[in-house]
């Protein structure tokens, strides 16, 4: 499996998506794809969200709500979807606020088992 | 406007929702509604998410992505949707993982302007 292809497919397959990556929770990227006109540094975004995912996991542990599957953050400029793949890796997709969030979530979810097998 | 009613309506109007609240980012609840069989302490959940919203805002500031509108966290046991109303207040809704997340997000979003006027 080409991780780069998976990430690119998720970006290209989601209307309004501008960038995506597969990253370790240590902030080291395994694969990323950024549309030419994206106007954001996806790896920088990923590093911040890697750290945020750690915070979300702490909250989930405190509340005994089990494993964190997904985190979606909507801001004025972007929507970022983070899908936990394993405890060590996650997929992230950045979309414009009017992008198809449902499609993005779907693509990350269905690709997770495939990627998990390879990690 | 009865804040309690707004929160109750969001819970009752969303298939799979078990609890909701309107809370200050200082963790002090203004209104909350929990279904009898919910099995979760929504105010405890709210306090943790109040703190998490602060972390998300820091990330958004670092990435210069503007105001945080919404945060959705999916875990094994619950989905929690947090909608920022003002810098000081947010609405939160807890759903079972199979609940209607789209409807929950919609109800929180459409009720935000009404609540904002009153705060």
XYZ file of C-alpha atoms in Angstrom:
238
model
C 0.000 0.000 0.000
C 1.191 3.447 -0.917
C 0.324 5.695 2.004
C 0.734 8.764 -0.176
C -1.915 7.471 -2.559
C -4.394 6.858 0.254
C -3.953 10.390 1.547
C -4.181 11.884 -1.941
C -7.370 9.897 -2.658
C -9.000 11.187 0.529
C -8.159 14.780 -0.445
C -9.164 14.424 -4.096
C -12.318 12.500 -3.201
C -13.662 15.098 -0.794
C -15.193 18.241 -2.212
C -13.541 21.220 -0.508
C -10.613 19.269 0.971
C -7.279 21.042 0.595
C -4.765 18.806 2.361
C -4.312 15.547 4.187
C -1.712 13.559 6.045
C -0.876 10.358 7.831
C 1.167 11.203 10.906
C 2.583 9.667 14.041
C 1.369 11.041 17.362
C 4.974 12.141 17.837
C 4.382 14.670 15.050
C 6.423 12.886 12.401
C 4.597 12.629 9.083
C 4.462 9.383 7.128
C 2.644 10.726 4.085
C 1.014 13.973 3.107
C -0.698 15.591 0.187
C -1.441 19.290 -0.205
C -3.363 20.846 -3.080
C -1.313 23.489 -4.917
C -3.602 26.344 -3.886
C -4.200 25.085 -0.332
C -2.508 27.982 1.417
C -1.735 25.992 4.558
C 1.247 24.067 5.848
C -0.349 20.702 6.521
C 2.608 19.329 8.466
C 2.463 22.254 10.883
C -1.286 21.679 11.225
C -0.605 17.976 11.824
C 1.910 18.609 14.585
C -0.574 20.795 16.467
C -3.362 18.257 16.026
C -1.086 15.408 17.129
C -0.691 17.234 20.402
C -4.431 18.025 20.557
C -5.285 14.363 19.988
C -3.179 13.613 23.074
C -5.284 16.083 25.079
C -8.529 14.560 23.776
C -7.299 11.094 24.777
C -6.584 12.361 28.294
C -10.140 13.727 28.520
C -11.593 10.463 27.247
C -9.556 8.543 29.819
C -10.745 10.785 32.662
C -14.360 10.365 31.524
C -13.892 6.619 30.912
C -15.431 6.942 27.452
C -13.099 4.488 25.738
C -10.882 4.899 22.697
C -10.947 8.154 20.751
C -12.013 7.450 17.180
C -12.300 10.873 15.639
C -11.945 14.580 16.378
C -13.417 17.257 14.130
C -12.638 20.934 14.652
C -14.437 23.670 12.715
C -12.914 27.131 12.663
C -13.542 30.224 10.520
C -10.931 29.186 7.954
C -10.802 25.383 8.047
C -12.397 22.195 9.192
C -9.892 19.585 10.336
C -10.916 15.939 10.717
C -8.549 13.700 12.691
C -9.103 9.951 12.556
C -7.175 7.798 15.028
C -5.782 4.737 13.213
C -3.716 3.155 15.973
C -2.511 4.575 19.301
C 0.555 5.788 17.371
C -0.863 7.035 14.060
C -3.673 9.205 12.763
C -5.064 10.465 9.481
C -5.995 14.148 9.165
C -7.880 16.021 6.489
C -8.224 19.808 6.170
C -11.253 21.223 4.339
C -12.647 24.624 3.606
C -15.615 25.408 5.913
C -18.023 24.674 3.054
C -16.395 21.371 2.153
C -18.137 18.012 2.342
C -17.279 17.037 5.928
C -19.459 13.923 5.768
C -17.591 12.593 2.761
C -14.237 13.368 4.357
C -15.186 11.519 7.558
C -16.437 8.595 5.490
C -13.246 8.297 3.424
C -10.985 8.461 6.477
C -13.114 5.876 8.272
C -13.212 3.332 5.442
C -9.489 3.652 4.769
C -8.514 3.178 8.401
C -8.596 -0.661 8.534
C -6.432 -0.942 5.398
C -3.829 1.430 6.787
C -3.964 -0.182 10.226
C -2.953 -3.511 8.719
C 0.185 -1.951 7.249
C 1.350 -0.024 10.297
C -35.654 32.576 26.841
C -35.430 29.555 29.095
C -31.942 28.147 28.635
C -33.075 24.860 30.168
C -35.741 24.491 27.493
C -33.267 25.118 24.679
C -30.929 22.447 26.013
C -33.773 19.986 26.563
C -35.084 20.594 23.028
C -31.649 19.865 21.547
C -31.456 16.582 23.489
C -35.024 15.511 22.787
C -34.789 16.559 19.135
C -31.693 14.498 18.389
C -32.050 10.757 17.981
C -29.515 9.085 20.266
C -28.719 12.190 22.338
C -28.524 11.505 26.071
C -27.543 14.828 27.647
C -26.818 18.457 26.922
C -25.666 21.609 28.631
C -24.944 25.284 28.313
C -21.762 26.062 30.187
C -19.256 28.822 30.785
C -15.690 28.183 29.707
C -14.892 28.446 33.430
C -16.759 25.129 33.855
C -19.821 26.615 35.543
C -23.050 25.295 34.058
C -25.931 27.619 33.163
C -28.403 24.939 32.129
C -28.326 21.206 31.629
C -30.599 18.341 30.756
C -29.816 14.660 31.180
C -32.066 11.796 30.101
C -32.975 9.508 32.999
C -31.099 6.515 31.557
C -28.137 8.513 30.280
C -25.567 6.964 32.582
C -23.214 9.916 32.409
C -22.580 12.968 34.539
C -22.972 15.718 31.975
C -21.559 18.451 34.201
C -18.351 16.470 34.688
C -18.211 15.928 30.918
C -18.794 19.669 30.421
C -15.965 20.691 32.728
C -13.503 18.495 30.823
C -14.711 19.804 27.469
C -14.547 23.400 28.685
C -10.868 22.830 29.284
C -10.476 21.010 25.956
C -12.150 23.902 24.106
C -9.452 26.137 25.582
C -6.774 23.843 24.126
C -8.493 23.832 20.715
C -8.604 27.627 20.768
C -4.862 27.760 21.481
C -4.229 25.473 18.483
C -6.460 27.596 16.256
C -4.611 30.723 17.361
C -1.209 29.162 16.642
C -2.426 28.084 13.180
C -4.172 31.432 12.578
C -7.366 29.646 11.549
C -9.760 32.079 13.212
C -12.517 31.515 15.718
C -13.365 27.974 16.822
C -16.968 27.233 15.943
C -17.373 23.590 16.830
C -15.519 20.569 18.179
C -16.823 17.023 17.798
C -15.191 14.104 19.564
C -16.174 10.498 18.851
C -15.155 7.827 21.324
C -16.237 4.208 21.837
C -18.992 5.206 24.261
C -20.085 8.704 23.276
C -19.986 11.431 20.702
C -19.709 14.899 22.210
C -20.478 17.981 20.125
C -19.295 21.326 21.512
C -20.601 24.502 19.904
C -18.927 27.789 20.852
C -21.588 30.443 21.461
C -19.453 33.333 22.689
C -15.852 33.399 23.927
C -17.309 32.667 27.398
C -20.062 30.134 26.733
C -20.630 26.914 24.814
C -23.359 24.372 24.186
C -22.517 20.677 24.421
C -24.475 17.600 23.440
C -23.606 13.983 24.264
C -24.900 11.226 21.985
C -24.538 7.498 21.729
C -22.101 6.552 18.907
C -25.050 5.631 16.679
C -26.923 8.854 17.351
C -27.789 11.403 14.685
C -24.686 13.612 14.853
C -25.824 15.699 11.882
C -29.102 16.590 13.575
C -27.334 17.402 16.824
C -24.870 19.721 15.070
C -27.743 21.364 13.228
C -29.791 22.014 16.377
C -26.825 23.473 18.259
C -25.944 25.685 15.318
C -29.429 27.115 14.746
C -29.953 27.777 18.441
C -26.654 29.590 18.875
C -27.731 33.059 17.658
C -30.784 33.055 19.957
C -28.709 32.127 22.978
C -25.952 34.569 22.045
C -28.428 37.441 22.181
C -29.319 36.556 25.761
C -25.814 36.093 27.146
